[in-house]
mmCIF file of C-alpha atoms in Angstrom:
data_model
loop_
_atom_site.group_PDB
_atom_site.id
_atom_site.type_symbol
_atom_site.label_atom_id
_atom_site.label_comp_id
_atom_site.label_asym_id
_atom_site.label_seq_id
_atom_site.Cartn_x
_atom_site.Cartn_y
_atom_site.Cartn_z
ATOM 1 C CA MET A 1 -20.532 5.277 13.276
ATOM 2 C CA LYS A 2 -17.572 5.776 10.956
ATOM 3 C CA PRO A 3 -18.209 4.645 7.351
ATOM 4 C CA TYR A 4 -15.315 2.174 7.284
ATOM 5 C CA ILE A 5 -16.595 0.380 10.409
ATOM 6 C CA LEU A 6 -19.977 -0.068 8.763
ATOM 7 C CA LEU A 7 -18.268 -1.063 5.530
ATOM 8 C CA PHE A 8 -16.218 -3.904 6.936
ATOM 9 C CA GLY A 9 -19.086 -5.127 9.071
ATOM 10 C CA LEU A 10 -21.156 -5.452 5.926
ATOM 11 C CA ILE A 11 -18.337 -7.205 4.112
ATOM 12 C CA LEU A 12 -17.936 -9.621 6.999
ATOM 13 C CA VAL A 13 -21.630 -10.543 6.965
ATOM 14 C CA PHE A 14 -21.749 -10.843 3.189
ATOM 15 C CA VAL A 15 -18.654 -13.006 2.909
ATOM 16 C CA SER A 16 -19.610 -15.291 5.793
ATOM 17 C CA CYS A 17 -22.868 -16.011 4.001
ATOM 18 C CA THR A 18 -21.347 -16.668 0.583
ATOM 19 C CA SER A 19 -17.958 -18.286 1.162
ATOM 20 C CA ASN A 20 -16.327 -21.024 3.189
ATOM 21 C CA GLN A 21 -13.112 -19.013 3.387
ATOM 22 C CA ASP A 22 -11.976 -17.456 6.662
ATOM 23 C CA SER A 23 -14.017 -14.322 7.406
ATOM 24 C CA ILE A 24 -12.476 -10.981 6.468
ATOM 25 C CA LYS A 25 -11.126 -9.055 9.442
ATOM 26 C CA SER A 26 -10.235 -5.769 7.701
ATOM 27 C CA GLN A 27 -9.980 -2.728 9.922
ATOM 28 C CA ASN A 28 -8.796 -0.041 7.487
ATOM 29 C CA ILE A 29 -8.167 0.819 3.862
ATOM 30 C CA ASP A 30 -4.757 -0.833 3.714
ATOM 31 C CA ALA A 31 -6.323 -4.056 4.955
ATOM 32 C CA LEU A 32 -9.046 -3.789 2.309
ATOM 33 C CA ILE A 33 -6.395 -3.510 -0.410
ATOM 34 C CA SER A 34 -4.655 -6.547 1.076
ATOM 35 C CA ASP A 35 -7.931 -8.481 1.152
ATOM 36 C CA LEU A 36 -8.556 -7.743 -2.522
ATOM 37 C CA GLN A 37 -5.010 -8.764 -3.404
ATOM 38 C CA ASN A 38 -5.341 -11.988 -1.423
ATOM 39 C CA ALA A 39 -8.660 -12.783 -3.057
ATOM 40 C CA ALA A 40 -7.160 -12.178 -6.491
ATOM 41 C CA SER A 41 -4.339 -14.621 -5.734
ATOM 42 C CA ILE A 42 -6.640 -17.585 -5.019
ATOM 43 C CA ALA A 43 -5.798 -20.396 -7.407
ATOM 44 C CA ASN A 44 -9.307 -21.775 -7.891
ATOM 45 C CA PRO A 45 -11.055 -19.493 -10.435
ATOM 46 C CA ALA A 46 -14.557 -20.023 -9.069
ATOM 47 C CA THR A 47 -13.500 -19.443 -5.469
ATOM 48 C CA LYS A 48 -11.499 -16.374 -6.463
ATOM 49 C CA GLU A 49 -14.415 -14.875 -8.361
ATOM 50 C CA ALA A 50 -16.809 -15.530 -5.492
ATOM 51 C CA ARG A 51 -14.433 -13.972 -2.987
ATOM 52 C CA ILE A 52 -13.847 -10.835 -5.090
ATOM 53 C CA ASN A 53 -17.551 -10.525 -5.840
ATOM 54 C CA ALA A 54 -18.411 -10.747 -2.151
ATOM 55 C CA ILE A 55 -16.133 -7.832 -1.309
ATOM 56 C CA TRP A 56 -17.044 -5.735 -4.327
ATOM 57 C CA ASP A 57 -20.790 -6.274 -4.111
ATOM 58 C CA SER A 58 -20.817 -5.247 -0.442
ATOM 59 C CA LEU A 59 -19.055 -2.007 -1.326
ATOM 60 C CA GLU A 60 -21.215 -1.257 -4.343
ATOM 61 C CA VAL A 61 -24.636 -2.037 -2.914
ATOM 62 C CA ASN A 62 -23.983 0.265 0.032
ATOM 63 C CA ASN A 63 -22.563 3.093 -2.111
ATOM 64 C CA LEU A 64 -19.200 2.918 -0.329
ATOM 65 C CA ILE A 65 -16.976 3.522 -3.366
ATOM 66 C CA PRO A 66 -14.819 5.576 -3.140
ATOM 67 C CA VAL A 67 -13.931 4.152 0.268
ATOM 68 C CA THR A 68 -13.132 6.871 2.809
ATOM 69 C CA GLU A 69 -11.547 6.665 6.241
ATOM 70 C CA ASP A 70 -10.580 9.813 8.145
ATOM 71 C CA SER A 71 -8.380 11.743 5.656
ATOM 72 C CA THR A 72 -7.721 8.777 3.345
ATOM 73 C CA VAL A 73 -9.643 7.792 0.220
ATOM 74 C CA LEU A 74 -9.440 4.623 -1.849
ATOM 75 C CA PHE A 75 -10.681 5.083 -5.400
ATOM 76 C CA LEU A 76 -11.668 1.783 -7.044
ATOM 77 C CA TYR A 77 -12.526 0.717 -10.584
ATOM 78 C CA ARG A 78 -13.445 -2.735 -11.846
ATOM 79 C CA GLY A 79 -13.164 -3.423 -15.564
ATOM 80 C CA GLU A 80 -10.809 -4.308 -18.370
ATOM 81 C CA ALA A 81 -8.387 -1.529 -19.259
ATOM 82 C CA GLU A 82 -4.770 -0.926 -20.176
ATOM 83 C CA SER A 83 -4.565 1.998 -17.753
ATOM 84 C CA VAL A 84 -6.846 3.700 -15.261
ATOM 85 C CA SER A 85 -6.418 7.130 -13.689
ATOM 86 C CA TRP A 86 -8.518 9.562 -11.701
ATOM 87 C CA ASN A 87 -8.833 13.217 -12.697
ATOM 88 C CA GLY A 88 -10.759 15.994 -11.024
ATOM 89 C CA ASP A 89 -10.602 19.056 -8.834
ATOM 90 C CA PHE A 90 -7.601 17.584 -7.020
ATOM 91 C CA ASN A 91 -5.338 17.770 -10.103
ATOM 92 C CA SER A 92 -7.115 20.564 -12.008
ATOM 93 C CA TRP A 93 -8.601 17.924 -14.291
ATOM 94 C CA SER A 94 -5.183 16.517 -15.333
ATOM 95 C CA ASN A 95 -3.459 19.907 -15.624
ATOM 96 C CA ASP A 96 -1.573 19.585 -12.324
ATOM 97 C CA LYS A 97 1.066 16.937 -13.012
ATOM 98 C CA ARG A 98 2.304 16.953 -9.404
ATOM 99 C CA PHE A 99 -0.677 14.903 -8.281
ATOM 100 C CA GLU A 100 -0.204 11.140 -8.488
ATOM 101 C CA ASN A 101 -3.369 10.045 -10.248
ATOM 102 C CA GLU A 102 -2.393 6.757 -11.917
ATOM 103 C CA GLY A 103 -4.186 3.690 -10.641
ATOM 104 C CA SER A 104 -2.477 0.456 -9.576
ATOM 105 C CA TYR A 105 -3.613 -2.891 -10.968
ATOM 106 C CA ILE A 106 -4.399 -5.805 -8.663
ATOM 107 C CA LYS A 107 -2.767 -8.777 -10.381
ATOM 108 C CA GLY A 108 -5.146 -11.624 -11.083
ATOM 109 C CA SER A 109 -8.224 -9.398 -11.131
ATOM 110 C CA ASN A 110 -9.711 -6.581 -13.192
ATOM 111 C CA ILE A 111 -9.606 -4.154 -10.254
ATOM 112 C CA TRP A 112 -7.643 -0.892 -10.186
ATOM 113 C CA PHE A 113 -7.148 1.370 -7.203
ATOM 114 C CA LEU A 114 -5.708 4.720 -6.176
ATOM 115 C CA LYS A 115 -5.055 5.677 -2.566
ATOM 116 C CA GLN A 116 -4.823 9.371 -1.729
ATOM 117 C CA ASN A 117 -5.212 11.788 1.164
ATOM 118 C CA PHE A 118 -7.475 14.830 1.460
ATOM 119 C CA PRO A 119 -8.864 16.828 4.376
ATOM 120 C CA SER A 120 -11.527 14.800 6.154
ATOM 121 C CA ASP A 121 -14.227 17.374 5.269
ATOM 122 C CA ALA A 122 -13.319 17.706 1.577
ATOM 123 C CA ARG A 123 -15.806 17.377 -1.288
ATOM 124 C CA LEU A 124 -14.429 17.070 -4.818
ATOM 125 C CA ASP A 125 -15.588 16.396 -8.370
ATOM 126 C CA TYR A 126 -13.830 13.718 -10.422
ATOM 127 C CA LYS A 127 -14.015 11.318 -13.336
ATOM 128 C CA ILE A 128 -12.263 8.044 -14.134
ATOM 129 C CA THR A 129 -10.033 8.030 -17.213
ATOM 130 C CA LEU A 130 -9.582 4.739 -19.071
ATOM 131 C CA ASN A 131 -6.670 4.172 -21.437
ATOM 132 C CA ASN A 132 -5.692 7.869 -21.161
ATOM 133 C CA ASP A 133 -8.549 9.154 -23.303
ATOM 134 C CA ASN A 134 -11.936 7.772 -22.215
ATOM 135 C CA TRP A 135 -13.355 9.905 -19.406
ATOM 136 C CA ILE A 136 -16.283 8.291 -17.600
ATOM 137 C CA LEU A 137 -18.379 8.734 -14.489
ATOM 138 C CA ASP A 138 -17.536 6.350 -11.686
ATOM 139 C CA PRO A 139 -19.987 3.521 -12.509
ATOM 140 C CA VAL A 140 -20.484 2.469 -8.871
ATOM 141 C CA ASN A 141 -20.650 5.901 -7.216
ATOM 142 C CA GLN A 142 -24.205 7.181 -6.913
ATOM 143 C CA ASN A 143 -23.105 10.651 -5.779
ATOM 144 C CA GLN A 144 -22.849 13.166 -8.593
ATOM 145 C CA GLN A 145 -22.509 16.930 -8.949
ATOM 146 C CA TRP A 146 -23.359 18.766 -12.147
ATOM 147 C CA SER A 147 -20.955 21.193 -13.756
ATOM 148 C CA GLY A 148 -21.427 23.521 -16.689
ATOM 149 C CA PHE A 149 -20.336 20.599 -18.860
ATOM 150 C CA GLY A 150 -22.582 17.921 -17.361
ATOM 151 C CA PRO A 151 -22.357 15.590 -14.356
ATOM 152 C CA ASN A 152 -19.224 14.547 -12.483
ATOM 153 C CA SER A 153 -18.771 11.882 -9.853
ATOM 154 C CA GLU A 154 -18.452 13.266 -6.352
ATOM 155 C CA LEU A 155 -15.989 12.362 -3.621
ATOM 156 C CA ARG A 156 -17.451 13.016 -0.197
ATOM 157 C CA MET A 157 -14.940 12.671 2.624
ATOM 158 C CA PRO A 158 -16.293 11.456 5.992
ATOM 159 C CA ASP A 159 -16.666 14.833 7.724
ATOM 160 C CA TRP A 160 -18.198 16.675 4.777
ATOM 161 C CA LYS A 161 -21.769 17.803 5.405
ATOM 162 C CA GLU A 162 -24.307 18.457 2.663
ATOM 163 C CA GLU A 163 -25.980 21.876 2.703
ATOM 164 C CA PRO A 164 -29.697 21.086 3.206
ATOM 165 C CA LEU A 165 -30.894 24.457 1.924
ATOM 166 C CA THR A 166 -29.930 23.520 -1.643
ATOM 167 C CA LYS A 167 -32.882 21.103 -1.605
ATOM 168 C CA PRO A 168 -36.458 22.444 -1.773
ATOM 169 C CA ILE A 169 -38.376 22.765 1.490
ATOM 170 C CA GLU A 170 -41.740 21.274 0.635
ATOM 171 C CA GLU A 171 -43.835 23.795 2.514
ATOM 172 C CA ALA A 172 -41.882 26.829 1.279
ATOM 173 C CA SER A 173 -43.768 29.151 -1.050
ATOM 174 C CA LYS A 174 -42.091 29.274 -4.427
ATOM 175 C CA GLY A 175 -40.998 32.446 -6.120
ATOM 176 C CA THR A 176 -41.237 32.935 -9.879
ATOM 177 C CA LEU A 177 -38.400 32.850 -12.407
ATOM 178 C CA SER A 178 -39.351 34.788 -15.514
ATOM 179 C CA ALA A 179 -38.919 33.731 -19.100
ATOM 180 C CA HIS A 180 -35.894 35.211 -20.835
ATOM 181 C CA LYS A 181 -35.909 38.964 -21.227
ATOM 182 C CA PHE A 182 -33.696 40.823 -23.690
ATOM 183 C CA ILE A 183 -31.859 44.107 -24.013
ATOM 184 C CA ASP A 184 -30.353 45.253 -27.291
ATOM 185 C CA SER A 185 -27.337 46.827 -25.651
ATOM 186 C CA LYS A 186 -25.930 50.015 -27.149
ATOM 187 C CA ASN A 187 -22.817 49.701 -25.015
ATOM 188 C CA LEU A 188 -22.045 46.127 -26.070
ATOM 189 C CA GLU A 189 -23.575 46.367 -29.556
ATOM 190 C CA TYR A 190 -25.334 43.033 -29.175
ATOM 191 C CA LYS A 191 -28.319 41.475 -27.425
ATOM 192 C CA ILE A 192 -28.122 40.337 -23.781
ATOM 193 C CA GLN A 193 -30.564 37.930 -22.161
ATOM 194 C CA TYR A 194 -31.498 37.659 -18.501
ATOM 195 C CA ARG A 195 -34.155 36.234 -16.186
ATOM 196 C CA VAL A 196 -35.700 37.735 -13.072
ATOM 197 C CA TYR A 197 -36.649 35.956 -9.862
ATOM 198 C CA ILE A 198 -39.436 37.550 -7.853
ATOM 199 C CA PRO A 199 -40.354 36.209 -4.412
ATOM 200 C CA ALA A 200 -43.673 34.655 -3.499
ATOM 201 C CA GLY A 201 -46.094 37.382 -2.408
ATOM 202 C CA TYR A 202 -44.300 39.969 -4.526
ATOM 203 C CA GLU A 203 -47.466 42.024 -4.966
ATOM 204 C CA LYS A 204 -47.462 43.014 -1.285
ATOM 205 C CA PHE A 205 -43.803 44.111 -1.147
ATOM 206 C CA GLU A 206 -42.121 47.463 -1.784
ATOM 207 C CA ASN A 207 -38.506 48.683 -1.947
ATOM 208 C CA LEU A 208 -36.901 45.288 -2.500
ATOM 209 C CA SER A 209 -33.153 44.780 -2.650
ATOM 210 C CA VAL A 210 -31.663 43.251 -5.802
ATOM 211 C CA LEU A 211 -29.061 40.551 -6.344
ATOM 212 C CA TYR A 212 -27.395 40.729 -9.773
ATOM 213 C CA THR A 213 -25.500 37.638 -10.910
ATOM 214 C CA THR A 214 -23.310 36.884 -13.885
ATOM 215 C CA ASP A 215 -23.371 33.330 -15.331
ATOM 216 C CA GLY A 216 -27.063 33.543 -14.545
ATOM 217 C CA GLN A 217 -27.993 30.450 -16.544
ATOM 218 C CA GLU A 218 -25.937 28.399 -14.061
ATOM 219 C CA TYR A 219 -26.699 30.247 -10.825
ATOM 220 C CA SER A 220 -30.417 29.761 -11.531
ATOM 221 C CA ASP A 221 -30.094 26.080 -12.522
ATOM 222 C CA ASP A 222 -31.309 23.717 -9.792
ATOM 223 C CA LYS A 223 -28.502 21.239 -10.595
ATOM 224 C CA LEU A 224 -25.803 23.944 -10.478
ATOM 225 C CA GLY A 225 -26.188 27.109 -8.427
ATOM 226 C CA ALA A 226 -29.646 26.238 -7.053
ATOM 227 C CA GLY A 227 -30.166 29.983 -6.641
ATOM 228 C CA THR A 228 -33.961 30.029 -6.712
ATOM 229 C CA ILE A 229 -34.221 27.039 -4.366
ATOM 230 C CA VAL A 230 -31.963 28.691 -1.783
ATOM 231 C CA LEU A 231 -33.820 31.993 -2.125
ATOM 232 C CA ASP A 232 -37.199 30.320 -1.587
ATOM 233 C CA ASN A 233 -35.907 28.426 1.453
ATOM 234 C CA LEU A 234 -34.228 31.398 3.120
ATOM 235 C CA ILE A 235 -37.260 33.642 2.595
ATOM 236 C CA HIS A 236 -39.543 30.911 3.936
ATOM 237 C CA LEU A 237 -37.363 30.474 7.021
ATOM 238 C CA GLN A 238 -37.261 34.275 7.445
ATOM 239 C CA LEU A 239 -33.471 34.181 7.396
ATOM 240 C CA ILE A 240 -33.439 36.840 4.673
ATOM 241 C CA LYS A 241 -35.890 39.496 3.640
ATOM 242 C CA PRO A 242 -37.624 38.977 0.277
ATOM 243 C CA ILE A 243 -35.456 40.158 -2.606
ATOM 244 C CA ILE A 244 -35.354 40.171 -6.400
ATOM 245 C CA ALA A 245 -32.576 38.352 -8.259
ATOM 246 C CA VAL A 246 -31.483 39.163 -11.806
ATOM 247 C CA PHE A 247 -29.682 36.308 -13.552
ATOM 248 C CA VAL A 248 -27.662 37.774 -16.429
ATOM 249 C CA GLU A 249 -26.464 35.261 -19.016
ATOM 250 C CA PRO A 250 -23.292 35.481 -21.146
ATOM 251 C CA LEU A 251 -24.741 33.196 -23.835
ATOM 252 C CA ASN A 252 -25.551 34.675 -27.221
ATOM 253 C CA PRO A 253 -29.363 34.440 -27.511
ATOM 254 C CA ASP A 254 -29.073 33.765 -31.243
ATOM 255 C CA LYS A 255 -26.214 31.253 -30.918
ATOM 256 C CA PRO A 256 -26.545 29.518 -27.526
ATOM 257 C CA ASN A 257 -23.222 27.713 -27.931
ATOM 258 C CA GLU A 258 -21.421 31.061 -28.077
ATOM 259 C CA ASN A 259 -20.354 32.123 -24.589
ATOM 260 C CA ARG A 260 -19.117 35.699 -24.223
ATOM 261 C CA ARG A 261 -17.993 35.492 -20.600
ATOM 262 C CA MET A 262 -14.263 35.725 -21.353
ATOM 263 C CA ASP A 263 -14.798 39.179 -22.831
ATOM 264 C CA GLU A 264 -17.636 40.436 -20.664
ATOM 265 C CA MET A 265 -16.174 39.487 -17.287
ATOM 266 C CA GLY A 266 -12.540 40.392 -17.903
ATOM 267 C CA MET A 267 -12.788 43.919 -16.448
ATOM 268 C CA SER A 268 -14.831 45.161 -19.397
ATOM 269 C CA GLU A 269 -15.784 48.835 -19.294
ATOM 270 C CA LYS A 270 -18.528 48.164 -21.843
ATOM 271 C CA PHE A 271 -20.049 45.399 -19.727
ATOM 272 C CA LEU A 272 -20.012 47.655 -16.661
ATOM 273 C CA SER A 273 -21.656 50.427 -18.694
ATOM 274 C CA PHE A 274 -24.319 47.959 -19.832
ATOM 275 C CA PHE A 275 -25.181 47.233 -16.205
ATOM 276 C CA VAL A 276 -25.110 50.836 -15.034
ATOM 277 C CA ASP A 277 -26.726 52.556 -18.024
ATOM 278 C CA GLU A 278 -29.090 49.884 -19.348
ATOM 279 C CA LEU A 279 -29.825 46.863 -17.138
ATOM 280 C CA ILE A 280 -30.173 48.524 -13.733
ATOM 281 C CA PRO A 281 -32.427 51.338 -15.017
ATOM 282 C CA GLU A 282 -34.638 48.741 -16.710
ATOM 283 C CA ILE A 283 -34.949 46.672 -13.535
ATOM 284 C CA GLU A 284 -35.605 49.718 -11.374
ATOM 285 C CA SER A 285 -38.259 50.972 -13.814
ATOM 286 C CA ASN A 286 -40.158 47.690 -13.947
ATOM 287 C CA TYR A 287 -39.875 46.192 -10.472
ATOM 288 C CA LYS A 288 -40.626 47.383 -6.959
ATOM 289 C CA VAL A 289 -37.037 47.820 -5.844
ATOM 290 C CA ASN A 290 -35.060 50.230 -3.719
ATOM 291 C CA ALA A 291 -32.754 52.185 -6.033
ATOM 292 C CA LYS A 292 -30.112 52.981 -3.432
ATOM 293 C CA LYS A 293 -26.640 51.458 -3.788
ATOM 294 C CA GLU A 294 -26.972 49.762 -0.411
ATOM 295 C CA ASN A 295 -29.658 47.572 -1.914
ATOM 296 C CA ARG A 296 -27.635 46.257 -4.863
ATOM 297 C CA VAL A 297 -25.293 43.268 -4.714
ATOM 298 C CA ILE A 298 -23.220 41.895 -7.602
ATOM 299 C CA LEU A 299 -22.370 38.184 -7.421
ATOM 300 C CA GLY A 300 -20.113 36.049 -9.618
ATOM 301 C CA THR A 301 -17.832 33.043 -9.599
ATOM 302 C CA SER A 302 -14.442 32.490 -11.244
ATOM 303 C CA LEU A 303 -14.278 35.160 -13.976
ATOM 304 C CA GLY A 304 -17.539 36.378 -12.494
ATOM 305 C CA GLY A 305 -15.700 36.839 -9.195
ATOM 306 C CA LEU A 306 -13.152 39.012 -10.959
ATOM 307 C CA ASN A 307 -16.042 40.911 -12.517
ATOM 308 C CA SER A 308 -17.709 41.467 -9.135
ATOM 309 C CA ALA A 309 -14.524 42.973 -7.704
ATOM 310 C CA TYR A 310 -14.110 45.150 -10.796
ATOM 311 C CA PHE A 311 -17.689 46.425 -10.630
ATOM 312 C CA GLY A 312 -17.511 47.138 -6.918
ATOM 313 C CA PHE A 313 -14.181 48.963 -6.891
ATOM 314 C CA THR A 314 -14.851 50.862 -10.123
ATOM 315 C CA ARG A 315 -18.389 51.941 -9.260
ATOM 316 C CA PRO A 316 -18.885 51.711 -5.497
ATOM 317 C CA ASP A 317 -21.564 54.352 -5.968
ATOM 318 C CA MET A 318 -23.617 51.698 -7.780
ATOM 319 C CA PHE A 319 -22.643 48.454 -6.053
ATOM 320 C CA ASP A 320 -22.260 48.607 -2.300
ATOM 321 C CA GLY A 321 -22.396 44.810 -1.998
ATOM 322 C CA VAL A 322 -19.776 42.625 -3.715
ATOM 323 C CA ALA A 323 -19.939 38.832 -3.582
ATOM 324 C CA ILE A 324 -16.867 37.052 -4.967
ATOM 325 C CA GLN A 325 -16.617 33.270 -5.391
ATOM 326 C CA ALA A 326 -13.452 31.427 -6.514
ATOM 327 C CA PRO A 327 -12.072 34.598 -8.141
ATOM 328 C CA ALA A 328 -9.965 34.258 -11.304
ATOM 329 C CA PHE A 329 -7.894 37.348 -10.532
ATOM 330 C CA TRP A 330 -5.041 35.816 -12.547
ATOM 331 C CA TYR A 331 -6.973 36.663 -15.714
ATOM 332 C CA ARG A 332 -6.545 40.390 -15.115
ATOM 333 C CA GLU A 333 -3.919 41.009 -12.462
ATOM 334 C CA GLU A 334 -4.479 44.743 -12.740
ATOM 335 C CA ILE A 335 -7.459 44.163 -10.451
ATOM 336 C CA TYR A 336 -5.013 44.332 -7.530
ATOM 337 C CA ASP A 337 -3.862 47.812 -8.538
ATOM 338 C CA LEU A 338 -7.458 48.888 -8.983
ATOM 339 C CA VAL A 339 -8.230 47.850 -5.417
ATOM 340 C CA ARG A 340 -4.978 49.314 -4.061
ATOM 341 C CA ASN A 341 -5.572 52.692 -5.695
ATOM 342 C CA ALA A 342 -9.320 52.983 -5.166
ATOM 343 C CA GLU A 343 -10.330 56.125 -3.281
ATOM 344 C CA LYS A 344 -13.639 54.558 -2.267
ATOM 345 C CA HIS A 345 -14.712 50.973 -1.966
ATOM 346 C CA PRO A 346 -17.869 48.949 -1.313
ATOM 347 C CA SER A 347 -18.850 48.676 2.319
ATOM 348 C CA GLN A 348 -19.867 45.008 2.073
ATOM 349 C CA ILE A 349 -17.558 42.371 0.568
ATOM 350 C CA TYR A 350 -17.849 38.585 0.888
ATOM 351 C CA MET A 351 -15.202 36.390 -0.756
ATOM 352 C CA THR A 352 -15.029 32.591 -0.857
ATOM 353 C CA VAL A 353 -12.575 30.120 -2.365
ATOM 354 C CA GLY A 354 -11.715 26.433 -2.294
ATOM 355 C CA THR A 355 -8.376 25.077 -1.139
ATOM 356 C CA ILE A 356 -8.048 22.193 -3.623
ATOM 357 C CA GLY A 357 -7.563 22.999 -7.312
ATOM 358 C CA ASP A 358 -9.188 26.411 -6.990
ATOM 359 C CA ASN A 359 -8.014 30.016 -7.327
ATOM 360 C CA THR A 360 -6.735 29.894 -3.756
ATOM 361 C CA ASP A 361 -3.585 31.952 -4.266
ATOM 362 C CA ASP A 362 -5.560 34.691 -6.028
ATOM 363 C CA ALA A 363 -8.088 34.953 -3.224
ATOM 364 C CA ARG A 364 -5.441 34.914 -0.490
ATOM 365 C CA LEU A 365 -3.470 37.651 -2.227
ATOM 366 C CA MET A 366 -6.587 39.804 -2.423
ATOM 367 C CA LYS A 367 -7.385 38.994 1.198
ATOM 368 C CA ARG A 368 -3.963 40.321 2.257
ATOM 369 C CA LEU A 369 -4.512 43.417 0.140
ATOM 370 C CA PHE A 370 -7.897 44.048 1.764
ATOM 371 C CA GLU A 371 -6.211 43.753 5.159
ATOM 372 C CA GLN A 372 -3.385 46.113 4.184
ATOM 373 C CA GLU A 373 -5.868 48.672 2.892
ATOM 374 C CA ASP A 374 -8.030 48.288 6.004
ATOM 375 C CA ILE A 375 -11.023 47.255 3.897
ATOM 376 C CA ASP A 376 -13.811 45.536 5.796
ATOM 377 C CA PHE A 377 -14.706 42.136 4.323
ATOM 378 C CA SER A 378 -15.779 38.574 5.128
ATOM 379 C CA TYR A 379 -13.800 35.590 3.891
ATOM 380 C CA LEU A 380 -14.444 31.852 3.662
ATOM 381 C CA GLU A 381 -12.200 28.972 2.604
ATOM 382 C CA VAL A 382 -13.565 25.457 2.115
ATOM 383 C CA ASN A 383 -11.783 22.183 1.376
ATOM 384 C CA GLU A 384 -13.364 21.876 -2.047
ATOM 385 C CA GLY A 385 -12.504 22.637 -5.646
ATOM 386 C CA HIS A 386 -13.585 24.903 -8.494
ATOM 387 C CA SER A 387 -17.057 23.454 -8.630
ATOM 388 C CA TRP A 388 -20.741 24.229 -8.395
ATOM 389 C CA GLY A 389 -20.845 21.739 -5.552
ATOM 390 C CA ALA A 390 -18.896 24.260 -3.482
ATOM 391 C CA TRP A 391 -20.529 27.417 -4.827
ATOM 392 C CA ARG A 392 -24.138 26.276 -4.382
ATOM 393 C CA ALA A 393 -23.442 25.311 -0.767
ATOM 394 C CA GLN A 394 -22.205 28.863 -0.069
ATOM 395 C CA MET A 395 -25.288 30.592 -1.457
ATOM 396 C CA ASP A 396 -27.130 30.639 1.858
ATOM 397 C CA ASP A 397 -24.151 32.185 3.667
ATOM 398 C CA ILE A 398 -23.769 34.853 0.985
ATOM 399 C CA LEU A 399 -27.450 35.726 0.884
ATOM 400 C CA VAL A 400 -27.767 35.909 4.667
ATOM 401 C CA HIS A 401 -24.660 38.117 4.823
ATOM 402 C CA PHE A 402 -26.126 40.714 2.460
ATOM 403 C CA PHE A 403 -29.867 40.367 2.923
ATOM 404 C CA GLY A 404 -30.290 38.778 6.354
ATOM 405 C CA ASN A 405 -33.041 39.729 8.732
ATOM 406 C CA ARG A 406 -30.839 41.417 11.313
ATOM 407 C CA SER A 407 -33.434 41.045 14.023
ATOM 408 C CA GLU A 408 -33.291 37.239 13.712
#
């Protein structure tokens, strides 16, 4: 059943039980707007309030705000304000001025609305902005997605499907995520911290492949990348072979608020040397891993996606697997020349990007370059934004691509 059919059926029942007015016969979002406007125009204050409350309460109690119908969304806010707008992935969090994000006020009420169109399978992060400076979560939307800066409200269009493997499978054996480990890097001249995931039953395994990730503090966070959850689930389901994952963090261990990712992931020779000369030898000396290049994959998102491409095309002898999410190639456009002029390249490349407020143009340009250079790769576009909601849902696809049990 489509959400809007359920929605208006609920409204009809609720209103018929609480009001003597004619029952609401809304069939779509435009009719809902009209119903709210008509309710707000009722002269009798008590009747008006009851009518508005009946509609609003039916929407809120059933978690139907924002209201979605096919490719249309109706954002709603109820409260006193001088202005209300919606900002999120769809307008690069207010940076894309082409997107009409200002709400309209329903005269005679305290309700604001914004009607927009997105693909019917889109999923996007957003917040409501009151009076141009007060950014808040949508108070009546229960769906949220965490970012590196905390939670956002989540727009789920009707055809979007949640990735179930980002939630723990109860019967799945759980791997272990280590406490922080440290390397006093000679190449970087400062201390780097990282954590290591080892699969359940590690003691019986040999020659494991290794996934290296940048922004490891977020990839390993259950609310963000959900990396360990997805690993546990895929290993349990025998969709991938057991592997080790190394989550490398850009945060200064001595000053956690200091994030070094802009320097480390911007095609840094020193950061690459840290991996090749210090981190990888330490992992391969202390864990039961296969030291061949075919068993190493580098994964990153945004600047980390740029970093993955840089690592793979600079040292294909070390990284045969390159996983690129939402790549910020704009930060160092010389990455295109590096790929174009590379004599050798990784044999396995998987690149993903969103189509709404993401680094879409960057990824498509690199995709065309891969095609021109006859480089084998896999590519995925999703109708989402630059968000952990998108990236976490792609983890299973990425892991199966590189580490899948081929006999399955």
